[in-house]
Amino acid sequence: MSHLAAFEASLSFPLDPFQRDACAAVEAGKGVLVAAPTGAGKTVVGEFAVSLALTRGQKAFYTTPIKALSNQKYTDLVARHGSANVGLLTGDSSINGEAPIVVMTTEVLRNMMYAGSSSLTGLGFVVMDEVHYLADRMRGAVWEEVIIHLPPSVQLISLSATVSNAEEFGDWLELVRGNHAVIVSEHRPVPLWQHMQVGSRMFDLFADSTAGPRRGGEIPRLNPYLTDAIRQAEQRGYAEAAARRGARGRGGDPDRRRRPETAVRTAGGHATRTEIIRDLDHQGLLPAITFIFSRVGCDAAVGQLLGNGIRLIPEEQGERNRRLVEERSASLADEDLGVLGYWDFVEGISRGFAAHHAGMLPTFREIVEELFTAGAIRAVFATETLALGINMPARTVVLEKLVKFNGESHVDLSPAEYTQLTGRAGRRGIDIEGHALVVWRRGVDPVYVAGLASTRTYPLRSSFRPSYNMAVNLVAQVGRSRASEVLQTSFAQFQADRSVVGLVQEGKDRQAALEGYAEAMHCHLGDFREYAAIRHQISQLEKEGAKARSAARKAEAAVSLEALRVGDIITIPAGRRAGLAVVIEPSRSYRGETSLPTVLTEDKHVKTLTLSDIPTAVTAMGSMPVPRHFNAKSPKSRRDLATTLRIKAPRRPREVDPATAGRAAAGGEDARIAGLRRQLRAHPCHACPDREEHARWSDRWWRLRRESDGLTRQVEARTNTVAKTFERICGLLTDLGYLVDGGEAVSPDGERLRRLYSDRDLLTAECLRQGVWKRLDSSELAACVSMLVHEPRFGETDPQPRMPTDGVAEAAARMLDIWASLEEREEAARLPHTPMPDAGLAWSVHRWAAGQRLDVVLKDTDLAAGDFVRRCKQVVDLLGQIADAAPEPHLRTLARQATTSVMRGVVAADRLD
């Protein structure tokens, strides 16, 4: 009896064909790539590899992209194979790390490989769950590093969501790993029905309810009852809006005394969260996940259900839920519960609903995941992070909006994101069908929704690029020349090389077209190419003149911004923050770089100005006092200052028309252009009766020539791109002394850099080498290390971060000096810039490490408890790396002390014991 047959016999369900094919390939000694929809059962293949490893006396590593999924998979494997056979290694958990089966985050495996860990001995299988994460801009490179560097004897089992270029990815795996099978399934074991909610009614999206995604781009026919309902709702919405405008004009407002949710319903024509959950409950479509792309919105949804007295589970189950929360939260200090939102959380849990987002305490998120998976709560309001790998299926997925904020702007959901989110609907073995529900609101086109639901093109794109840490590790292990060859085998270079083939052919086609255009513009009176070149030169000079005048206006604007002082009142002429603003941080010059002023707008937003905001010179309208210790992070401080701004601001002056200013700056004709015009008129071709016909072909020739030159640059840029970047990195590291012997060997400083894996790895190494943190105590060190991990959310940058001590302020200044020097070197080497250290968390981390309570730490900040805990864990992780890499015993001891002082209370509460 084969191991596969025994394995299938141990399951409570029969294997699908794609699962059986993939498992058979694994048993035959092949690596496999399994690409299948969410909920199709890909992980069974990984579990088979684990079972096979145990039978053969080999080790199996099961890697995941996030700690929450690692914890979940650890629990699953312990239930199947026993705690003695399963271990867990994540950033802050280490359980039975030498077990034959170890679950870990992908970064842990990468670090083990670079360190040459003895735990790799006897490794037979590596399962890479959610391998499509290699497209992630921030962390994707880790997946490729592991795939490239794993010993050839290790079988790789890659589990991916459905991507349209699975075969291309499989070809690359075959190239770098050899003997690989690609198993693709697009069949959802639980059919997914697509719906839209219009007002109080739910409609099928398509006329044929069995319609689903298709490759050809054809959109199935929409449900005519849905389109009629939307048309009627829009008409009602217009009529109600007109009625409200009329009522306000008569001094009344018919919605003024209604509950907020009812007012929203009347104004927008869409159902409220309470109504949707109540309707789903009545129709037997719970449990449901409602995706709301806002943490505040998720918490508000829980508040709305509480305010409306909703209960989704029996009181007996609610009491069991309450006791579980109390037991799991017993280690939390009583004084921290209020700031953690504990009371609303436990009340919602006891009624069968909860929020789930990154701003929550990790312990709370894990409770939600556990109870929802067990069916003990029936509704979860989540941000999109819930869709990233965690196994929390539901019967129904609700999308409130089809637009999300990506950190820089509001963008439409992509088809891949829509599929990832709605893929949670339909629990295999429980539901006979899943349901995806989009809430209609004015402006949502059902055709657009149908396009999202029916598209099946999600290409996987590599985000791989070499880093400083990767470079020293590769040079140490295989040498510089061999390392460059290894990096050429990355998926990034594989894709680039494939694209170059098409570009080269396109270049050849355009060269042939250029020759044809040159023949068409031939003139019997003279060399029309020469004549056309003069015309082209005149056109270019005119464009350059326009650019120069625009640059002059920008220069004047920059000079005027540099002249502004704290308290000056200005007007931002256009954009999202147009209107009054007061300067709270003036322009500063630093190492030849000038930062523009930071202002507080009349709508209470802190913004660093750009020349896009102020395209022409600006003059202060007046001035007002700004408190000496104004705290830009405090909502109250921002609100008070914005109120004073509106009171103190004088009447706004008439804006200068930039176009008028530009015409005034234009002046007379450039002497060079005048000379070229004389040459043009004297040229023989100027008298040709077919001159303009020739000129039309000439314009086409020049346009195609520009495009052809662009293609040539693209081919050059994509050829050996990874190796070229690696060589530039090695050059910089050689200049700094991290590599020696012409870049062929690693110095002692380079050995320390090998142990540092943060996004600011080289900056951290430079701080260690230059002794920046020698004089600090443990709390001050934690505060400084926070500057190396903190990435503020969009719009949360603090222009004047508070420094907890003079020692931290001095160290921060030195860190900025080092960063500025590195940035200059990176600019010269044409390398991506290291992110600037950010002190926005330093004050809070110092308070926490010094033993302050959580409510004191978070006072006067906009920081959510969950964000603070997550950042603290990142600080702890980097402190651990610093303790390993520090050049002197004192700093190693200090880093360990700082780790202990940060890893306490809520930060340590969710560690898996």
Short mmCIF file of N, CA and C in Angstrom, two decimals, residues 767 772-788 801-817 837-847 849-850 894:
data_model
loop_
_atom_site.label_atom_id
_atom_site.label_comp_id
_atom_site.label_asym_id
_atom_site.label_seq_id
_atom_site.Cartn_x
_atom_site.Cartn_y
_atom_site.Cartn_z
N CYS A 767 25.54 52.33 12.55
CA CYS A 767 25.35 52.83 13.92
C CYS A 767 26.15 51.99 14.91
N VAL A 772 27.20 54.64 18.05
CA VAL A 772 26.18 55.66 18.29
C VAL A 772 25.44 55.44 19.61
N TRP A 773 25.26 54.17 20.00
CA TRP A 773 24.39 53.87 21.14
C TRP A 773 25.15 53.48 22.42
N LYS A 774 26.47 53.70 22.44
CA LYS A 774 27.28 53.23 23.56
C LYS A 774 26.88 53.84 24.90
N ARG A 775 26.50 55.11 24.91
CA ARG A 775 26.27 55.82 26.17
C ARG A 775 24.82 55.76 26.63
N LEU A 776 23.98 55.03 25.98
CA LEU A 776 22.55 55.01 26.31
C LEU A 776 22.25 53.97 27.38
N ASP A 777 21.11 54.16 28.05
CA ASP A 777 20.62 53.08 28.90
C ASP A 777 19.66 52.22 28.07
N SER A 778 19.11 51.17 28.69
CA SER A 778 18.31 50.22 27.91
C SER A 778 17.06 50.85 27.33
N SER A 779 16.37 51.72 28.07
CA SER A 779 15.15 52.37 27.56
C SER A 779 15.48 53.30 26.41
N GLU A 780 16.61 54.00 26.52
CA GLU A 780 17.02 54.90 25.43
C GLU A 780 17.40 54.11 24.19
N LEU A 781 18.06 52.96 24.38
CA LEU A 781 18.39 52.12 23.23
C LEU A 781 17.13 51.64 22.53
N ALA A 782 16.12 51.22 23.29
CA ALA A 782 14.86 50.79 22.69
C ALA A 782 14.24 51.92 21.88
N ALA A 783 14.29 53.15 22.41
CA ALA A 783 13.73 54.30 21.70
C ALA A 783 14.46 54.53 20.39
N CYS A 784 15.80 54.42 20.41
CA CYS A 784 16.57 54.64 19.18
C CYS A 784 16.33 53.53 18.15
N VAL A 785 16.23 52.30 18.63
CA VAL A 785 15.98 51.19 17.71
C VAL A 785 14.59 51.33 17.07
N SER A 786 13.64 51.93 17.80
CA SER A 786 12.31 52.15 17.21
C SER A 786 12.40 53.01 15.96
N MET A 787 13.41 53.89 15.89
CA MET A 787 13.58 54.75 14.71
C MET A 787 13.95 53.94 13.48
N LEU A 788 14.45 52.71 13.69
CA LEU A 788 14.87 51.86 12.58
C LEU A 788 13.79 50.90 12.12
N PRO A 801 9.01 65.38 16.18
CA PRO A 801 8.88 64.30 17.17
C PRO A 801 9.56 64.67 18.48
N ARG A 802 8.91 64.33 19.57
CA ARG A 802 9.48 64.62 20.88
C ARG A 802 10.56 63.60 21.22
N MET A 803 11.64 64.09 21.77
CA MET A 803 12.73 63.22 22.20
C MET A 803 12.62 63.00 23.71
N PRO A 804 12.64 61.74 24.16
CA PRO A 804 12.44 61.48 25.59
C PRO A 804 13.58 61.95 26.47
N THR A 805 14.82 61.93 25.97
CA THR A 805 15.97 62.36 26.76
C THR A 805 16.98 63.04 25.84
N ASP A 806 17.92 63.75 26.45
CA ASP A 806 18.99 64.37 25.65
C ASP A 806 19.85 63.30 24.98
N GLY A 807 20.04 62.15 25.68
CA GLY A 807 20.83 61.08 25.09
C GLY A 807 20.21 60.55 23.81
N VAL A 808 18.88 60.36 23.81
CA VAL A 808 18.19 59.90 22.61
C VAL A 808 18.27 60.96 21.51
N ALA A 809 18.11 62.23 21.89
CA ALA A 809 18.17 63.31 20.90
C ALA A 809 19.55 63.35 20.23
N GLU A 810 20.61 63.20 21.02
CA GLU A 810 21.96 63.21 20.46
C GLU A 810 22.18 62.01 19.54
N ALA A 811 21.74 60.83 20.00
CA ALA A 811 21.90 59.63 19.17
C ALA A 811 21.09 59.75 17.89
N ALA A 812 19.87 60.29 18.00
CA ALA A 812 19.02 60.44 16.81
C ALA A 812 19.67 61.37 15.80
N ALA A 813 20.31 62.44 16.27
CA ALA A 813 20.99 63.37 15.36
C ALA A 813 22.14 62.66 14.64
N ARG A 814 22.88 61.83 15.36
CA ARG A 814 23.97 61.09 14.73
C ARG A 814 23.45 60.06 13.74
N MET A 815 22.32 59.44 14.07
CA MET A 815 21.72 58.48 13.15
C MET A 815 21.29 59.17 11.85
N LEU A 816 20.76 60.36 11.97
CA LEU A 816 20.35 61.12 10.78
C LEU A 816 21.57 61.51 9.96
N ASP A 817 22.68 61.88 10.62
CA ASP A 817 23.91 62.20 9.89
C ASP A 817 24.40 60.99 9.10
N PRO A 837 15.51 57.22 9.12
CA PRO A 837 15.02 56.85 10.45
C PRO A 837 13.91 57.78 10.89
N ASP A 838 12.89 57.23 11.52
CA ASP A 838 11.72 58.01 11.91
C ASP A 838 11.55 57.91 13.43
N ALA A 839 11.56 59.06 14.10
CA ALA A 839 11.50 59.10 15.57
C ALA A 839 10.08 59.23 16.10
N GLY A 840 9.10 58.98 15.26
CA GLY A 840 7.71 59.18 15.68
C GLY A 840 7.26 58.27 16.80
N LEU A 841 7.97 57.17 17.03
CA LEU A 841 7.59 56.22 18.08
C LEU A 841 8.54 56.27 19.27
N ALA A 842 9.60 57.05 19.17
CA ALA A 842 10.66 57.02 20.18
C ALA A 842 10.14 57.38 21.58
N TRP A 843 9.32 58.42 21.67
CA TRP A 843 8.80 58.85 22.96
C TRP A 843 7.98 57.74 23.62
N SER A 844 7.08 57.14 22.84
CA SER A 844 6.19 56.09 23.39
C SER A 844 6.97 54.84 23.77
N VAL A 845 7.92 54.41 22.93
CA VAL A 845 8.70 53.21 23.24
C VAL A 845 9.56 53.44 24.48
N HIS A 846 10.13 54.63 24.60
CA HIS A 846 10.95 54.92 25.79
C HIS A 846 10.09 54.85 27.04
N ARG A 847 8.90 55.44 26.99
CA ARG A 847 7.99 55.38 28.15
C ARG A 847 7.67 53.93 28.52
N ALA A 849 9.35 51.12 27.72
CA ALA A 849 10.53 50.40 28.19
C ALA A 849 10.93 50.85 29.61
N ALA A 850 10.53 52.07 29.97
CA ALA A 850 10.84 52.57 31.31
C ALA A 850 9.81 52.13 32.34
N LEU A 894 23.21 45.41 26.96
CA LEU A 894 22.21 46.48 26.94
C LEU A 894 21.03 46.11 26.04
#
